[in-house]
Coordinates of N, CA and C in Angstrom, one line a residue:
E18 N 0.8 -1.3 0.2 CA -0.2 -0.2 0.2 C 0.7 1.2 0.2
L19 N 2.2 1.7 0.6 CA 3.2 2.2 0.6 C 3.7 2.4 -0.7
K20 N 3.7 1.9 -1.6 CA 4.1 1.4 -2.9 C 5.9 1.8 -3.0
L21 N 6.1 1.3 -1.9 CA 7.8 0.7 -2.1 C 8.5 0.2 -2.6
G22 N 9.8 0.6 -3.1 CA 10.1 -0.5 -4.1 C 10.6 -1.5 -3.4
K23 N 11.7 -2.7 -3.5 CA 12.4 -3.4 -2.6 C 12.7 -2.8 -1.4
V24 N 12.3 -3.4 -0.3 CA 12.9 -3.2 1.4 C 13.7 -4.1 1.8
I25 N 14.4 -3.9 2.8 CA 14.9 -4.7 3.9 C 13.6 -4.4 4.7
L26 N 13.7 -5.9 5.0 CA 12.4 -6.0 6.1 C 12.9 -6.8 7.7
V27 N 12.6 -6.3 8.6 CA 13.4 -7.0 10.3 C 12.1 -7.0 10.9
G28 N 12.5 -8.1 11.7 CA 11.2 -8.4 12.1 C 12.0 -9.4 13.4
H29 N 10.9 -9.2 14.6 CA 11.4 -9.7 16.1 C 10.6 -10.3 16.6
S30 N 11.1 -11.6 17.1 CA 9.8 -12.2 17.7 C 8.3 -12.7 16.9
F31 N 7.2 -12.4 17.4 CA 6.1 -12.5 16.6 C 6.1 -11.5 15.1
G32 N 7.3 -10.2 15.6 CA 6.9 -9.9 14.2 C 8.0 -10.4 12.9
A33 N 8.7 -11.5 13.4 CA 9.5 -12.1 12.6 C 9.0 -13.2 11.8
R34 N 7.6 -13.6 12.5 CA 6.6 -14.2 11.9 C 6.2 -13.8 10.3
T35 N 5.6 -12.5 10.9 CA 4.6 -11.7 9.7 C 5.7 -11.5 8.6
A36 N 7.3 -11.5 9.1 CA 8.2 -11.1 8.0 C 8.3 -12.1 7.2
L37 N 8.4 -13.3 8.4 CA 8.1 -14.8 7.1 C 7.3 -15.1 6.1
V38 N 5.8 -14.6 6.8 CA 5.0 -14.6 5.9 C 5.0 -13.8 4.7
F39 N 5.2 -12.6 4.9 CA 5.7 -11.3 4.3 C 6.7 -12.2 2.9
A40 N 7.3 -12.6 3.1 CA 8.4 -12.9 2.7 C 8.4 -13.9 1.5
Q41 N 7.7 -14.5 2.1 CA 6.6 -16.4 1.4 C 6.0 -15.3 0.3
K42 N 4.8 -14.5 0.8 CA 4.1 -13.9 0.4 C 4.3 -13.1 -1.2
Y43 N 5.3 -12.2 -0.8 CA 6.0 -11.1 -1.5 C 7.2 -11.2 -1.9
P44 N 8.3 -12.4 -2.6 CA 9.1 -12.3 -2.6 C 9.9 -11.4 -3.3
Q45 N 9.3 -10.8 -4.5 CA 9.4 -9.7 -5.4 C 9.8 -8.0 -5.0
K46 N 9.4 -8.5 -3.3 CA 9.3 -6.8 -2.8 C 10.4 -6.6 -1.7
L47 N 11.2 -8.0 -1.9 CA 12.4 -7.5 -0.6 C 13.6 -7.8 -1.2
E48 N 14.7 -7.1 -0.7 CA 15.7 -7.2 -0.6 C 16.4 -7.9 0.0
K49 N 16.7 -8.1 1.1 CA 16.8 -8.8 2.5 C 16.0 -9.0 3.5
L50 N 16.3 -9.5 4.2 CA 15.2 -10.1 5.4 C 16.0 -10.3 6.7
V51 N 15.6 -9.9 7.5 CA 16.7 -10.0 9.1 C 15.4 -10.4 9.8
L52 N 15.5 -11.7 10.7 CA 14.4 -12.2 11.6 C 15.3 -12.2 13.1
M53 N 15.1 -11.5 13.8 CA 15.4 -11.4 15.2 C 14.6 -12.2 16.1
T54 N 15.2 -12.9 16.6 CA 14.2 -14.0 18.0 C 13.4 -14.6 17.4
P55 N 12.9 -15.0 16.0 CA 12.1 -15.2 15.7 C 11.2 -16.6 16.5
V56 N 9.7 -16.0 16.7 CA 9.0 -17.4 17.7 C 8.4 -17.9 16.3
L57 N 9.0 -19.2 16.0 CA 8.1 -20.4 15.0 C 7.3 -21.6 15.3
K58 N 7.2 -21.6 16.0 CA 6.2 -22.5 16.7 C 6.3 -23.0 18.1
V59 N 5.1 -23.5 18.7 CA 4.9 -23.9 20.1 C 6.2 -25.0 20.3
D60 N 7.1 -24.3 21.1 CA 8.2 -25.4 21.6 C 8.8 -25.2 22.7
G61 N 8.4 -26.2 23.5 CA 8.6 -26.0 25.1 C 7.7 -25.4 25.8
L62 N 7.9 -25.7 27.1 CA 7.5 -25.4 28.3 C 6.5 -23.6 27.8
I63 N 7.2 -22.9 27.9 CA 7.6 -21.7 28.4 C 6.5 -21.3 27.5
A64 N 6.8 -21.4 25.8 CA 5.6 -21.4 24.6 C 4.9 -22.3 25.1
R65 N 4.5 -23.1 25.3 CA 2.9 -23.9 26.0 C 2.4 -23.2 26.8
I66 N 3.3 -22.8 27.8 CA 2.5 -22.0 29.1 C 1.7 -20.1 28.5
A67 N 2.7 -19.9 27.5 CA 1.9 -18.8 27.1 C 0.9 -18.8 26.0
S68 N 1.0 -20.0 25.2 CA -0.3 -20.4 24.6 C -1.3 -20.9 24.9
L69 N -1.4 -21.4 26.2 CA -2.6 -21.7 27.2 C -3.3 -20.6 27.9
K70 N -2.1 -19.3 28.3 CA -2.5 -18.4 28.7 C -3.8 -17.7 27.5
G71 N -3.6 -17.8 26.5 CA -4.4 -17.2 25.4 C -5.2 -17.8 25.1
T72 N -5.7 -19.5 25.5 CA -6.5 -19.8 25.1 C -7.3 -19.8 26.3
I73 N -7.0 -19.9 27.5 CA -7.9 -19.4 28.5 C -8.6 -18.3 28.2
A74 N -8.4 -17.1 28.5 CA -8.2 -15.8 27.9 C -10.2 -16.1 27.0
K75 N -9.5 -16.9 26.0 CA -11.3 -17.1 25.2 C -12.3 -17.3 25.6
F76 N -12.1 -17.8 26.6 CA -13.2 -19.1 27.3 C -13.8 -17.9 28.6
L77 N -12.9 -16.5 28.7 CA -13.2 -15.5 30.3 C -14.1 -14.6 29.3
P78 N -14.9 -14.1 30.5 CA -15.8 -12.5 30.2 C -15.1 -11.7 29.2
V79 N -15.6 -10.5 28.3 CA -14.9 -9.6 27.8 C -14.1 -8.9 28.8
A80 N -15.0 -8.8 30.1 CA -14.4 -7.7 31.0 C -12.9 -8.2 31.8
L81 N -12.8 -9.1 31.7 CA -12.3 -10.1 32.6 C -10.8 -10.4 31.2
Q82 N -10.8 -10.4 30.1 CA -10.2 -10.4 29.4 C -8.6 -9.8 29.5
K83 N -8.6 -8.7 30.0 CA -7.8 -7.9 29.5 C -6.4 -7.9 31.1
P84 N -7.3 -8.2 32.4 CA -7.0 -8.3 33.1 C -6.0 -9.4 33.5
W85 N -6.8 -10.7 32.9 CA -5.9 -11.6 32.8 C -4.9 -11.9 31.7
L86 N -5.3 -11.3 30.9 CA -3.7 -11.4 30.0 C -2.7 -10.2 30.4
S87 N -2.8 -9.6 31.2 CA -1.8 -8.1 31.9 C -1.9 -8.5 33.2
N88 N -2.3 -9.4 33.6 CA -1.6 -10.1 34.8 C 0.0 -9.5 35.4
P89 N -0.4 -8.9 36.5 CA 1.0 -8.5 36.7 C 2.3 -9.6 37.6
L90 N 1.5 -10.6 38.1 CA 1.9 -11.6 38.8 C 2.9 -12.5 37.6
Y91 N 2.0 -12.7 35.9 CA 2.5 -13.5 35.5 C 3.5 -13.0 35.1
Q92 N 3.4 -11.4 34.4 CA 4.4 -10.5 34.1 C 5.5 -10.5 34.8
K93 N 5.9 -11.0 35.3 CA 7.0 -10.7 36.2 C 7.4 -12.3 36.3
A94 N 7.1 -13.6 36.1 CA 7.5 -14.3 35.7 C 7.9 -14.7 34.6
V95 N 7.1 -13.8 33.6 CA 7.7 -13.9 31.7 C 9.1 -13.4 32.0
H96 N 8.9 -12.2 33.2 CA 10.4 -10.6 32.9 C 11.7 -11.6 33.1
V97 N 11.5 -12.8 34.5 CA 12.5 -13.8 34.7 C 12.9 -14.5 33.4
I98 N 12.1 -15.0 32.3 CA 12.1 -16.1 31.4 C 13.1 -15.2 30.3
I99 N 12.3 -14.2 30.1 CA 13.0 -13.8 28.6 C 14.1 -12.6 29.2
F100 N 14.2 -12.1 30.2 CA 15.2 -10.5 30.5 C 16.2 -11.5 30.8
K101 N 17.7 -11.6 29.6 CA 18.8 -11.5 30.2 C 19.8 -11.0 30.4
T102 N 19.6 -9.6 30.0 CA 20.5 -8.8 30.1 C 21.2 -8.6 31.5
A103 N 22.5 -8.5 31.6 CA 23.0 -8.7 33.0 C 22.8 -8.0 33.6
S104 N 22.6 -5.9 33.4 CA 22.0 -5.1 34.1 C 20.7 -5.2 34.7
K105 N 20.5 -5.0 36.3 CA 19.6 -5.1 36.8 C 18.7 -3.7 36.7
K106 N 19.5 -2.7 36.2 CA 19.0 -1.3 35.7 C 18.0 -1.2 34.7
R107 N 18.8 -2.1 33.6 CA 18.6 -2.3 32.9 C 17.2 -3.3 32.7
R108 N 16.5 -4.2 33.0 CA 16.0 -5.0 33.4 C 14.7 -4.4 33.8
E109 N 14.8 -3.9 34.9 CA 14.5 -2.4 35.6 C 13.5 -1.5 34.6
E110 N 14.1 -0.7 33.6 CA 13.9 0.0 32.7 C 12.8 -1.0 31.7
I111 N 13.3 -2.0 31.7 CA 12.4 -3.1 30.1 C 11.2 -3.3 31.0
S112 N 10.9 -3.7 32.6 CA 9.6 -4.4 33.0 C 9.1 -2.7 33.0
K113 N 9.2 -1.4 33.5 CA 8.7 -0.2 33.3 C 8.2 -0.5 32.6
M114 N 8.6 -0.3 31.0 CA 8.4 0.4 29.3 C 7.2 -0.8 29.1
D115 N 6.9 -2.2 29.6 CA 6.4 -3.6 29.3 C 5.1 -3.2 29.9
A116 N 5.3 -2.6 31.4 CA 4.0 -2.3 32.1 C 3.0 -1.2 31.0
M117 N 3.8 -0.4 30.9 CA 3.3 0.8 29.5 C 2.3 0.3 29.0
E118 N 3.3 -0.6 28.1 CA 2.9 -1.0 27.1 C 1.1 -1.8 27.1
L119 N 1.5 -2.8 28.5 CA 0.3 -3.6 28.6 C -0.7 -2.8 28.9
E120 N -0.4 -1.9 29.3 CA -2.1 -0.6 29.6 C -2.7 -0.2 27.9
H121 N -1.8 -0.8 27.0 CA -2.7 -0.3 25.2 C -3.0 -1.7 24.5
L122 N -2.9 -2.6 25.5 CA -3.3 -4.1 25.6 C -4.7 -4.2 24.7
H123 N -4.8 -5.0 23.9 CA -6.0 -5.1 22.6 C -6.0 -6.8 23.4
P124 N -7.0 -7.1 23.9 CA -7.4 -8.9 24.0 C -7.8 -9.7 22.9
E125 N -8.2 -8.9 22.2 CA -9.0 -9.8 20.6 C -7.8 -10.0 19.7
A126 N -6.8 -9.1 19.6 CA -5.4 -9.2 18.9 C -4.7 -9.7 19.5
T127 N -4.7 -9.8 20.7 CA -3.7 -10.9 21.6 C -4.0 -12.3 22.1
M128 N -5.2 -12.4 21.6 CA -6.3 -13.9 21.7 C -5.7 -14.4 20.2
E129 N -5.9 -13.3 19.3 CA -6.1 -13.8 17.8 C -4.8 -14.8 17.6
L130 N -3.5 -13.9 18.2 CA -2.0 -14.0 17.9 C -2.0 -14.9 18.8
F131 N -2.4 -15.5 19.6 CA -1.9 -16.7 20.5 C -2.6 -18.4 19.3
E132 N -3.7 -17.5 18.9 CA -4.7 -19.3 18.2 C -3.6 -19.3 16.8
E133 N -2.9 -18.3 15.7 CA -2.6 -18.4 15.2 C -1.2 -19.0 15.4
F134 N -0.2 -18.4 16.6 CA 0.7 -19.4 17.1 C 0.6 -20.9 17.5
Y135 N -0.6 -21.3 17.8 CA -0.5 -22.3 18.3 C -0.6 -23.2 17.8
H136 N -1.4 -23.1 15.9 CA -1.8 -23.8 15.2 C -1.1 -23.8 13.5
S137 N 0.3 -22.6 14.1 CA 0.8 -22.8 12.8 C 2.2 -22.8 12.8
D138 N 2.8 -23.6 12.1 CA 4.5 -23.5 12.3 C 4.7 -23.3 11.2
L139 N 5.7 -21.9 10.9 CA 6.2 -21.6 9.7 C 7.8 -22.2 9.6
M140 N 8.0 -23.2 10.0 CA 9.7 -23.9 9.6 C 9.1 -23.8 7.9
L141 N 7.9 -25.0 7.6 CA 7.5 -25.3 6.6 C 7.5 -23.6 5.5
A142 N 7.3 -22.6 6.4 CA 7.4 -21.0 4.9 C 9.0 -21.3 4.3
A143 N 9.7 -22.1 5.1 CA 11.3 -21.0 5.5 C 12.3 -21.6 3.9
K144 N 11.3 -22.9 3.3 CA 12.1 -23.6 2.0 C 11.4 -22.4 0.5
D145 N 10.8 -22.0 0.7 CA 10.2 -21.1 -0.2 C 10.7 -19.7 -0.3
I146 N 11.6 -19.2 1.0 CA 11.8 -17.9 0.7 C 13.7 -17.8 0.4
K147 N 13.9 -17.4 -0.7 CA 15.1 -17.2 -1.5 C 15.6 -16.2 -1.0
T148 N 15.5 -14.9 -0.1 CA 15.7 -13.9 -0.1 C 16.6 -14.0 0.9
P149 N 17.9 -13.0 0.7 CA 19.5 -13.2 1.9 C 18.9 -12.5 3.4
C150 N 18.9 -13.7 4.1 CA 18.4 -13.6 5.2 C 19.0 -13.8 6.3
L151 N 19.2 -12.8 7.4 CA 19.9 -12.8 8.7 C 19.0 -12.8 10.2
V152 N 19.6 -14.5 10.5 CA 18.4 -15.1 11.3 C 19.5 -14.3 13.0
V153 N 19.2 -13.5 13.9 CA 20.0 -13.3 14.9 C 19.3 -14.0 16.2
A154 N 20.0 -14.8 16.4 CA 19.4 -15.6 18.5 C 19.8 -15.2 20.0
G155 N 19.1 -15.1 20.9 CA 19.8 -15.0 21.9 C 20.4 -16.2 22.3
E156 N 21.6 -16.2 22.8 CA 22.1 -17.6 23.5 C 21.4 -17.9 24.7
K157 N 20.7 -16.9 25.6 CA 20.0 -17.7 26.5 C 18.4 -17.7 26.5
D158 N 17.9 -17.2 25.1 CA 16.8 -17.3 24.9 C 16.0 -18.6 25.0
E159 N 14.9 -18.5 25.8 CA 13.5 -19.7 26.3 C 12.0 -19.7 25.6
I160 N 12.6 -18.7 24.8 CA 11.1 -18.6 23.7 C 11.4 -18.8 22.5
A161 N 12.4 -18.6 21.9 CA 13.2 -18.8 20.8 C 14.1 -20.2 20.7
P162 N 14.1 -21.2 21.0 CA 15.3 -21.7 21.1 C 16.0 -22.0 20.4
L163 N 17.1 -21.8 20.5 CA 18.7 -22.1 19.5 C 18.6 -23.3 18.8
A164 N 17.8 -24.5 19.2 CA 17.8 -25.6 18.3 C 16.6 -24.9 17.1
T165 N 16.3 -24.1 17.2 CA 14.7 -23.9 16.5 C 14.9 -23.5 15.3
L166 N 16.3 -22.4 16.0 CA 16.3 -21.2 15.0 C 17.5 -21.6 13.8
E167 N 18.4 -22.2 14.4 CA 19.3 -23.3 13.7 C 19.0 -24.5 13.0
A168 N 17.8 -25.1 13.1 CA 16.4 -25.6 12.3 C 16.3 -24.5 11.3
L169 N 15.7 -23.8 11.2 CA 14.9 -22.6 10.2 C 16.5 -22.3 9.6
V170 N 17.8 -22.3 9.8 CA 18.4 -21.4 8.9 C 19.0 -22.5 8.3
A171 N 18.9 -23.7 8.9 CA 19.1 -25.2 7.3 C 18.2 -25.1 6.3
E172 N 17.0 -24.5 6.8 CA 16.1 -24.8 6.0 C 16.4 -23.6 4.9
L173 N 16.2 -22.2 5.2 CA 16.3 -21.1 4.6 C 17.6 -20.9 3.6
P174 N 17.7 -21.0 2.3 CA 19.5 -21.1 1.1 C 19.8 -20.5 1.4
H175 N 19.6 -19.2 1.7 CA 20.7 -17.7 1.5 C 20.5 -17.6 3.2
A176 N 20.7 -17.9 4.1 CA 20.6 -17.7 5.6 C 21.9 -17.4 6.5
S177 N 22.2 -16.6 7.5 CA 23.2 -16.2 8.4 C 22.8 -16.7 9.1
L178 N 23.2 -16.9 10.6 CA 22.8 -16.9 11.6 C 23.9 -16.5 12.8
F179 N 23.4 -15.4 13.4 CA 24.4 -14.9 14.6 C 24.0 -14.9 15.8
I180 N 24.2 -15.2 16.4 CA 24.0 -16.0 17.9 C 24.5 -14.8 19.1
M181 N 23.9 -14.1 19.7 CA 24.4 -13.1 20.5 C 24.1 -13.5 22.2
E182 N 25.4 -13.6 22.4 CA 26.1 -13.8 23.9 C 25.4 -13.8 24.9
N183 N 24.8 -13.8 26.2 CA 24.3 -13.5 27.2 C 23.4 -12.6 26.9
A184 N 22.7 -13.3 26.0 CA 21.5 -12.5 25.6 C 20.0 -13.8 25.4
G185 N 18.9 -12.7 26.0 CA 17.7 -13.6 25.8 C 16.8 -13.4 24.5
H186 N 15.7 -13.4 25.0 CA 14.7 -12.7 23.6 C 14.9 -11.4 23.4
L187 N 14.7 -11.1 24.0 CA 14.7 -9.3 23.9 C 15.7 -8.4 23.0
L188 N 16.1 -8.9 22.2 CA 17.3 -8.5 22.0 C 17.7 -6.8 21.2
P189 N 16.6 -6.5 20.6 CA 16.8 -5.4 20.3 C 16.1 -3.9 21.4
V190 N 15.9 -4.8 22.7 CA 15.7 -3.6 23.8 C 17.1 -4.4 25.1
E191 N 17.0 -5.1 25.2 CA 18.2 -5.8 25.3 C 19.3 -4.9 25.3
K192 N 20.0 -5.3 24.5 CA 20.9 -4.8 23.9 C 20.7 -4.0 22.4
P193 N 20.2 -2.8 22.5 CA 20.3 -2.2 21.1 C 21.4 -2.1 20.1
G194 N 22.2 -1.7 20.8 CA 23.1 -1.1 20.3 C 24.4 -2.2 19.7
A195 N 24.1 -3.7 20.5 CA 24.9 -4.7 19.8 C 23.7 -4.9 18.6
T196 N 22.8 -4.7 18.7 CA 21.8 -5.3 18.1 C 22.0 -5.2 16.7
A197 N 21.5 -3.0 17.3 CA 22.1 -2.8 15.6 C 23.1 -3.0 15.1
K198 N 24.2 -2.8 15.6 CA 25.2 -2.9 15.2 C 25.5 -4.3 14.3
I199 N 25.4 -5.6 14.1 CA 25.2 -6.8 14.0 C 24.3 -6.8 12.8
I200 N 23.5 -6.4 12.6 CA 22.5 -6.2 11.1 C 23.3 -5.1 10.1
S201 N 23.6 -4.0 10.7 CA 24.1 -3.1 10.3 C 25.6 -3.5 9.4
N202 N 26.3 -4.7 10.2 CA 27.5 -4.9 9.4 C 27.2 -6.0 8.4
W203 N 25.6 -7.0 8.8 CA 25.5 -8.1 7.5 C 25.3 -7.2 6.2
L204 N 24.3 -6.1 6.5 CA 23.9 -5.5 5.3 C 24.7 -4.8 4.6
K205 N 25.9 -4.5 5.3 CA 26.9 -4.0 4.6 C 27.4 -5.2 3.3
N206 N 27.9 -6.3 4.5 CA 28.4 -7.1 4.0 C 27.2 -7.8 2.7

């Protein structure tokens, strides 16, 4: 709709799912593709818990959906799992940003996202993508496990994998400078 020429598309987490679908559907629109900690399938305990949370929300009355999906106790547990940055101060900053974002949470969109996540495995789309691709993984990511991302890179014909040490799922938030440098260096090469 923006009538752009070829673009470099960057997606993180669930946004990387969107980027993969776009790359499969509109390959002629892409120059390069960057996927940061893409969540590809329900893989492991953490992903199953997140998916269950969305499933339960569907059965709640509308008035209870947002409080359930933005539950502070659940969010604290999630933060322990996904924030792997070494800095306590940085973890606190990220938690505050997350809390502000939750104020604007749309339960219907969130439940739709969980439903789509649970019922589709985007590993199947990878074989169709011919665009040069960088996959950036967090060494300590428990949401997008390294083994899954290695399998994705093996399926993508023109892909490179970069693993960030001492990083979790939120690479662009936990280590924005390092993440930008990795992407920038790959784009130059």
